[in-house]
Short mmCIF file of C-alpha atoms in Angstrom, two decimals:
data_model
loop_
_atom_site.label_atom_id
_atom_site.label_comp_id
_atom_site.label_asym_id
_atom_site.label_seq_id
_atom_site.Cartn_x
_atom_site.Cartn_y
_atom_site.Cartn_z
CA MET A 1 89.35 31.46 41.17
CA GLU A 2 87.24 28.29 40.24
CA ASN A 3 90.14 25.62 39.21
CA TYR A 4 92.09 26.96 43.02
CA LEU A 5 88.33 25.64 44.24
CA SER A 6 88.53 22.69 42.40
CA ALA A 7 91.69 21.44 43.45
CA LEU A 8 91.14 21.73 47.13
CA PRO A 9 89.50 18.87 49.52
CA LYS A 10 85.62 19.71 49.64
CA GLU A 11 85.41 20.75 53.09
CA GLU A 12 87.64 23.61 52.21
CA ALA A 13 85.69 24.34 49.16
CA ALA A 14 82.55 24.33 50.58
CA THR A 15 84.39 27.14 53.93
CA LEU A 16 85.14 29.08 50.91
CA GLN A 17 82.26 29.03 49.46
CA LEU A 18 79.75 28.77 52.44
CA SER A 19 81.06 32.30 53.60
CA ALA A 20 81.24 34.14 50.83
CA LEU A 21 77.53 32.99 50.03
CA TYR A 22 76.46 33.66 53.56
CA GLU A 23 78.96 37.88 52.88
CA SER A 24 76.76 38.37 49.80
CA PHE A 25 73.79 38.24 51.93
CA GLY A 26 74.15 40.63 54.46
CA TYR A 27 75.40 38.64 57.22
CA LYS A 28 78.22 39.36 59.41
CA LYS A 29 80.99 37.27 60.96
CA TYR A 30 80.88 36.06 64.05
CA ARG A 31 84.33 35.70 66.15
CA ASN A 32 84.36 33.49 69.11
CA THR A 33 87.32 34.81 71.13
CA ARG A 34 86.40 33.60 74.33
CA PHE A 35 85.30 30.82 76.39
CA GLU A 36 82.32 30.97 78.80
CA GLU A 37 82.35 28.94 82.29
CA TYR A 38 80.84 25.51 82.52
CA SER A 39 77.18 26.34 84.17
CA PHE A 40 76.33 28.71 81.07
CA TYR A 41 75.70 25.22 79.49
CA HIS A 42 75.01 22.90 81.59
CA ASP A 43 71.46 24.56 81.43
CA TYR A 44 71.24 23.89 78.38
CA GLN A 45 72.42 20.20 77.13
CA GLY A 46 68.73 19.46 75.64
CA PHE A 47 69.49 21.75 73.34
CA LEU A 48 73.05 20.19 72.66
CA ALA A 49 71.63 16.92 72.01
CA GLY A 50 73.11 15.69 75.25
CA GLU A 51 76.72 15.30 74.33
CA GLY A 52 78.63 16.42 77.01
CA VAL A 53 80.17 19.74 77.42
CA ILE A 54 84.52 19.27 78.14
CA THR A 55 86.04 20.70 81.23
CA PHE A 56 89.00 22.81 82.65
CA ASN A 57 90.09 24.94 84.90
CA SER A 58 91.35 28.77 84.52
CA ALA A 59 93.77 30.49 86.16
CA ASP A 60 91.66 32.36 88.85
CA GLY A 61 89.95 28.45 89.56
CA LYS A 62 86.64 28.44 87.26
CA LEU A 63 85.00 25.72 85.56
CA MET A 64 85.58 26.76 82.34
CA ALA A 65 83.47 24.94 78.74
CA LEU A 66 86.18 24.17 75.79
CA LYS A 67 83.34 26.12 73.56
CA PRO A 68 80.62 22.96 73.02
CA ASP A 69 78.23 25.12 70.12
CA MET A 70 78.62 28.56 68.64
CA THR A 71 73.87 29.10 68.45
CA LEU A 72 74.39 30.26 72.21
CA SER A 73 77.60 32.03 72.40
CA ILE A 74 76.20 34.59 69.91
CA LEU A 75 72.53 34.56 70.61
CA LYS A 76 74.28 35.41 74.18
CA ASN A 77 76.49 38.27 73.00
CA VAL A 78 75.96 39.51 69.70
CA GLU A 79 73.94 42.96 69.56
CA ILE A 80 70.87 43.29 68.98
CA HIS A 81 68.32 46.10 67.65
CA PRO A 82 64.82 45.49 68.48
CA ASP A 83 63.87 46.59 65.17
CA SER A 84 66.16 45.23 62.05
CA LEU A 85 67.62 42.23 62.44
CA SER A 86 70.73 40.42 63.69
CA ARG A 87 72.94 38.69 60.24
CA ILE A 88 75.49 36.77 61.55
CA TYR A 89 77.47 33.76 60.46
CA TYR A 90 81.10 31.67 61.78
CA ASN A 91 83.18 28.85 61.02
CA GLU A 92 84.44 27.80 63.42
CA ASN A 93 84.87 24.16 65.45
CA VAL A 94 83.18 22.88 68.92
CA TYR A 95 84.34 20.38 71.01
CA ARG A 96 81.56 17.91 72.81
CA PHE A 97 81.81 14.35 73.97
CA GLN A 98 80.40 11.74 72.91
CA GLN A 99 78.62 9.79 74.99
CA SER A 100 77.77 7.01 72.53
CA THR A 101 81.27 6.53 72.03
CA ARG A 102 83.12 7.68 75.15
CA GLU A 103 85.52 10.25 72.09
CA TYR A 104 85.77 13.53 72.63
CA LYS A 105 85.37 15.27 68.96
CA GLU A 106 86.18 17.76 67.18
CA ILE A 107 83.51 19.51 64.97
CA HIS A 108 84.11 21.76 62.02
CA GLN A 109 81.12 23.67 61.70
CA CYS A 110 79.77 27.11 59.56
CA GLY A 111 76.79 28.00 59.52
CA LEU A 112 74.79 31.39 60.37
CA GLU A 113 71.91 32.48 62.98
CA MET A 114 69.09 35.27 62.36
CA ILE A 115 68.42 37.08 65.81
CA GLY A 116 65.30 39.24 65.28
CA PRO A 117 61.86 40.65 64.51
CA MET A 118 61.37 37.18 62.72
CA ASP A 119 58.87 37.63 60.27
CA ALA A 120 57.56 34.87 57.30
CA PHE A 121 60.14 36.33 54.90
CA ALA A 122 62.80 35.79 56.78
CA VAL A 123 61.76 31.90 57.98
CA GLY A 124 61.77 31.97 54.16
CA GLU A 125 65.54 33.80 53.41
CA ILE A 126 67.52 30.65 56.11
CA VAL A 127 65.40 28.12 54.14
CA LEU A 128 66.78 29.16 50.62
CA LEU A 129 70.26 29.73 52.37
CA ALA A 130 70.49 26.66 54.05
CA LEU A 131 69.50 24.85 50.27
CA GLN A 132 71.93 26.90 48.42
CA SER A 133 73.86 25.35 51.16
CA LEU A 134 73.49 22.08 50.57
CA ALA A 135 74.22 22.89 47.20
CA ALA A 136 77.11 23.95 47.88
CA VAL A 137 78.59 20.77 48.95
CA ASP A 138 76.91 18.20 46.27
CA GLU A 139 73.98 18.94 43.03
CA ASP A 140 72.12 15.95 44.93
CA TYR A 141 70.84 17.05 48.30
CA VAL A 142 67.63 17.37 49.96
CA LEU A 143 66.14 19.12 53.17
CA THR A 144 64.22 17.95 55.18
CA LEU A 145 61.99 20.36 56.95
CA SER A 146 59.09 19.95 59.71
CA HIS A 147 58.02 22.28 62.02
CA ALA A 148 58.49 21.81 65.89
CA ASP A 149 54.55 22.55 66.45
CA LEU A 150 53.58 19.83 64.23
CA VAL A 151 54.37 16.71 65.81
CA ALA A 152 54.93 17.78 69.04
CA SER A 153 50.88 19.03 69.64
CA VAL A 154 49.93 15.19 68.60
CA LEU A 155 51.70 14.38 70.31
CA LEU A 156 51.39 16.08 73.88
CA THR A 157 47.53 15.63 73.53
CA LEU A 158 46.69 12.00 73.25
CA PRO A 159 46.09 11.03 76.46
CA VAL A 160 48.76 8.51 77.48
CA GLU A 161 50.84 8.10 80.16
CA PRO A 162 54.91 10.86 79.75
CA ARG A 163 56.63 7.34 79.70
CA VAL A 164 54.00 6.43 76.84
CA ARG A 165 54.48 9.67 74.83
CA GLU A 166 58.34 9.67 75.25
CA GLN A 167 58.24 6.39 73.76
CA MET A 168 55.45 7.22 70.55
CA ALA A 169 58.56 9.80 70.23
CA VAL A 170 61.14 7.26 69.60
CA CYS A 171 59.03 5.73 66.72
CA LEU A 172 57.93 8.81 64.67
CA GLN A 173 60.93 10.16 65.17
CA LYS A 174 63.18 6.34 63.54
CA LYS A 175 59.08 5.48 61.73
CA ASN A 176 58.98 2.48 63.73
CA LEU A 177 55.01 2.00 62.94
CA HIS A 178 54.19 -1.96 63.62
CA ASP A 179 55.68 -0.52 67.56
CA LEU A 180 53.93 3.08 67.82
CA GLN A 181 50.50 0.67 66.39
CA GLN A 182 51.20 -1.27 70.02
CA LEU A 183 51.37 1.39 72.03
CA ALA A 184 48.34 2.58 70.87
CA GLU A 185 46.37 -0.19 71.96
CA GLN A 186 47.97 -0.33 75.15
CA ALA A 187 47.41 3.41 75.75
CA GLY A 188 42.94 2.79 74.35
CA LEU A 189 43.22 5.81 71.83
CA SER A 190 40.53 5.39 69.22
CA GLY A 191 40.66 3.68 65.77
CA ALA A 192 40.86 7.36 63.92
CA GLN A 193 43.81 8.14 66.71
CA SER A 194 45.08 5.70 65.50
CA ARG A 195 45.20 6.07 62.24
CA ALA A 196 45.88 9.74 62.51
CA LEU A 197 48.80 8.32 63.71
CA GLU A 198 49.97 5.87 61.16
CA VAL A 199 48.79 8.26 58.12
CA LEU A 200 51.85 11.22 60.84
CA SER A 201 54.45 8.47 61.13
CA ASP A 202 54.45 8.05 57.34
CA THR A 203 54.79 11.18 55.46
CA ALA A 204 58.22 12.75 54.07
CA ASP A 205 56.53 14.67 51.10
CA PRO A 206 56.95 17.58 48.63
CA LEU A 207 55.82 19.68 50.68
CA GLN A 208 52.19 20.79 49.53
CA GLU A 209 51.75 17.35 49.04
CA ALA A 210 52.05 16.19 52.87
CA ALA A 211 50.72 20.16 54.27
CA GLU A 212 47.30 18.17 52.08
CA ARG A 213 47.72 15.03 53.29
CA LEU A 214 48.75 15.73 56.91
CA ALA A 215 45.17 18.90 57.66
CA PRO A 216 42.46 16.21 57.56
CA LEU A 217 43.92 14.89 60.92
CA LYS A 218 43.38 17.94 63.02
CA GLU A 219 39.73 16.87 63.98
CA PRO A 220 39.97 12.93 65.49
CA LEU A 221 43.07 14.37 66.46
CA PHE A 222 42.47 17.52 68.51
CA GLY A 223 38.02 17.73 68.07
CA PRO A 224 36.72 21.58 67.11
CA ASN A 225 38.07 25.36 68.81
CA THR A 226 40.88 23.45 71.04
CA GLU A 227 44.23 25.26 71.30
CA ALA A 228 46.90 23.00 70.66
CA GLY A 229 44.61 21.92 67.05
CA ALA A 230 45.51 25.32 66.36
CA ARG A 231 49.14 24.98 66.71
CA PHE A 232 49.04 22.09 64.45
CA LEU A 233 47.20 24.38 61.90
CA GLN A 234 49.06 27.09 61.79
CA ALA A 235 52.11 25.13 61.95
CA LEU A 236 50.81 23.11 58.26
CA GLU A 237 49.86 26.97 56.90
CA GLU A 238 53.83 28.20 57.70
CA VAL A 239 54.70 24.99 55.69
CA ARG A 240 52.03 26.21 52.45
CA THR A 241 54.47 29.12 52.82
CA LEU A 242 56.74 28.15 52.01
CA HIS A 243 55.65 25.97 49.42
CA GLU A 244 54.91 28.87 48.05
CA MET A 245 57.67 30.47 47.78
CA PHE A 246 59.72 27.54 46.36
CA LYS A 247 56.86 26.20 44.00
CA ASP A 248 58.01 28.08 41.01
CA THR A 249 61.92 28.24 41.93
CA GLU A 250 64.91 25.38 41.44
CA TYR A 251 64.76 23.80 44.58
CA ARG A 252 61.09 22.96 44.84
CA ASP A 253 62.74 19.15 44.21
CA HIS A 254 64.70 19.25 47.17
CA LEU A 255 62.68 20.12 49.43
CA VAL A 256 60.83 17.63 51.92
CA LEU A 257 58.00 17.36 54.82
CA ASP A 258 59.27 14.29 56.55
CA THR A 259 57.66 14.38 60.68
CA SER A 260 60.11 12.21 61.10
CA ILE A 261 62.56 15.52 62.94
CA LEU A 262 61.47 15.94 66.02
CA ASN A 263 63.14 18.75 67.83
CA PRO A 264 62.77 19.48 71.88
CA VAL A 265 60.01 21.43 72.12
CA ASP A 266 61.39 23.67 74.82
CA TYR A 267 63.82 25.05 73.13
CA TYR A 268 62.27 25.67 69.44
CA SER A 269 58.95 27.32 68.00
CA GLY A 270 58.46 26.22 64.04
CA ILE A 271 60.31 25.84 60.93
CA VAL A 272 63.24 23.38 61.51
CA MET A 273 65.32 21.91 59.01
CA GLN A 274 67.88 18.05 57.74
CA GLY A 275 69.10 18.77 55.66
CA TYR A 276 71.18 15.57 53.51
CA VAL A 277 73.84 15.20 50.29
CA ARG A 278 74.41 11.85 49.01
CA ALA A 279 77.67 11.51 48.98
CA VAL A 280 77.58 10.86 53.00
CA PRO A 281 75.66 8.54 54.44
CA HIS A 282 74.32 11.51 57.85
CA MET A 283 72.94 14.45 58.20
CA VAL A 284 74.91 16.96 57.12
CA LEU A 285 73.29 20.31 57.72
CA ALA A 286 70.71 20.95 61.04
CA GLY A 287 68.92 23.73 62.48
CA GLY A 288 64.76 25.45 62.88
CA ARG A 289 63.62 28.53 64.59
CA TYR A 290 64.35 28.18 67.97
CA ASP A 291 62.50 31.29 69.90
CA ARG A 292 61.32 29.57 72.91
CA LEU A 293 65.51 29.42 72.75
CA ALA A 294 66.30 32.74 72.56
CA GLU A 295 63.87 34.44 74.71
CA LYS A 296 65.31 32.34 77.71
CA LEU A 297 68.55 34.20 77.02
CA ARG A 298 67.07 37.61 75.25
CA LYS A 299 64.00 38.72 75.94
CA ASN A 300 61.36 39.83 72.59
CA VAL A 301 63.72 37.87 69.87
CA GLY A 302 63.39 35.62 67.50
CA ALA A 303 65.89 33.48 66.14
CA MET A 304 66.81 31.02 63.15
CA GLY A 305 69.90 29.60 62.08
CA PHE A 306 72.44 26.41 60.95
CA ALA A 307 75.14 25.10 60.95
CA VAL A 308 76.82 22.54 58.27
CA TYR A 309 78.81 19.52 59.57
CA LEU A 310 81.40 20.82 57.34
CA ASP A 311 83.61 17.85 59.14
CA ARG A 312 81.51 14.91 57.85
CA LEU A 313 82.32 15.61 54.12
CA ARG A 314 86.21 14.36 54.66
CA ALA A 315 85.58 10.37 54.48
CA TYR A 316 83.54 11.29 51.76
CA TYR A 317 84.47 13.19 49.36
CA LYS A 318 88.34 12.13 48.58
CA THR A 319 89.96 14.83 46.72
CA GLN A 320 92.18 11.97 43.07
CA LYS A 321 94.47 14.79 42.02
CA PRO A 322 96.74 13.49 39.39
CA TYR A 323 98.81 16.21 39.19
CA ASP A 324 100.47 18.30 42.94
CA VAL A 325 100.50 21.73 40.28
CA ASP A 326 99.65 22.71 36.91
CA THR A 327 103.07 23.32 36.14
CA LEU A 328 106.32 24.09 36.94
CA LEU A 329 108.36 26.62 36.10
CA LEU A 330 112.39 25.76 36.09
CA TYR A 331 114.69 28.66 35.64
CA GLY A 332 119.04 29.50 35.97
CA THR A 333 120.81 32.47 37.23
CA ASP A 334 120.72 33.11 33.82
CA THR A 335 116.93 34.61 34.02
CA PRO A 336 115.79 37.72 35.10
CA VAL A 337 113.81 38.13 37.40
CA THR A 338 111.80 40.43 35.43
CA GLU A 339 110.42 37.85 32.66
CA LEU A 340 110.55 35.28 36.13
CA MET A 341 107.59 37.56 37.70
CA GLU A 342 105.38 37.85 34.40
CA LYS A 343 105.17 34.31 33.33
CA ARG A 344 104.25 33.26 36.78
CA ALA A 345 101.71 36.61 36.53
CA ALA A 346 100.85 35.07 33.47
CA LEU A 347 100.42 31.63 34.00
CA GLN A 348 97.60 33.33 37.44
CA LYS A 349 95.67 35.06 35.45
CA GLU A 350 94.83 32.47 33.99
CA GLY A 351 93.70 30.11 37.46
CA ARG A 352 96.96 27.84 37.29
CA SER A 353 98.55 26.89 40.47
CA LEU A 354 101.87 27.07 40.13
CA ARG A 355 105.74 26.18 41.50
CA THR A 356 108.94 28.14 40.53
CA GLU A 357 112.06 26.40 41.35
CA LYS A 358 116.00 26.19 39.59
CA HIS A 359 115.39 22.09 40.06
CA VAL A 360 112.53 19.72 39.99
CA PRO A 361 111.03 18.80 43.88
CA LYS A 362 111.69 15.03 43.82
CA GLY A 363 108.16 13.24 43.85
CA LEU A 364 107.08 16.49 42.30
CA ARG A 365 103.65 15.99 40.11
CA ALA A 366 103.02 18.51 37.50
CA ARG A 367 101.15 18.84 34.06
CA ARG A 368 103.67 20.93 32.42
CA GLN A 369 107.33 22.08 33.27
CA LEU A 370 108.83 25.28 31.36
CA ARG A 371 112.34 26.45 31.66
CA TYR A 372 113.28 29.49 30.46
CA THR A 373 116.02 28.77 27.88
CA ASN A 374 117.79 31.55 25.31
CA GLY A 375 115.38 33.99 25.84
CA GLN A 376 112.08 32.45 25.75
CA TRP A 377 110.64 29.59 27.97
CA GLU A 378 110.24 26.01 26.25
CA GLU A 379 108.24 23.01 27.15
CA CYS A 380 110.63 20.22 28.45
CA HIS A 381 109.80 16.60 29.42
CA VAL A 382 107.71 15.84 32.37
#
């Protein structure tokens, strides 16, 4: 099987590997066989990262959406038990209208969702599967983490106008320290607050180092005994918990805390993630804990998941195959059917790709050719 997988395009091989990975952790495949009305998605445009929903009219005149997202569909339709976790994975194409390019996009995603009574171990499982998903794509990878309440608690506490707060968020996302300092000065923030923002904007470190670097910011930013300060410290504690889970594993050096990851706090409520591999100059994995979104659709449940954007692999992992098949079996009218079937089965058991033909197909590249002659298989000139 490994021989066959190595011959497949990266997107197809990764699809099979990820499906097998999620099945091995007890996740059940979800198939989206229905369309939802556009109104269902309209209320969650922020969760869809501002990308437009492609619509069409159903036979009875309803305005329908062309499957822009899997998470919302799963939250709405999957069966949930109050005392156990629902584990779902999917391999689907979704469709969105990209505002920046004014083009329709077909996006191939393979991902998973965990819905139910979430705890620290459940969060750790999702992070582990995100790490293993990236490793299935490429051995050179990094999973960057943050926490939805980490930066949000800071920005919402600062005594600045909403417009300035939004500008600061953009600066933090882009790690634009120069403009962030200007905004802090114009808003009249104290020197301690400005320095704290500078540390916050410049944090992209291993989990424990990042937590130790950010913890001292609590006092200058929040002061004593504040609810926002407590949320800030709780977010750091969740980061430390993940460090403890992975510090003695092979994944330790692939985890980074990056405060430039800002997901909408209307939907996300905990650890958020973005994954990268060296060969692709774009994010290939995204997700996080979205209890606040889940509560809008289902009562009293937590949820966390991620998606791997497999379509982004096509342009950067070219399949260079010197041959179309490993072996070409050539047979004639005098070749016993049993001999042909036995030889084919033996080669396939070795993991070799092959074709059986009476004549050499035009343009076919085979590493070797075997012809049945005089009662035996003989290698002939390629």
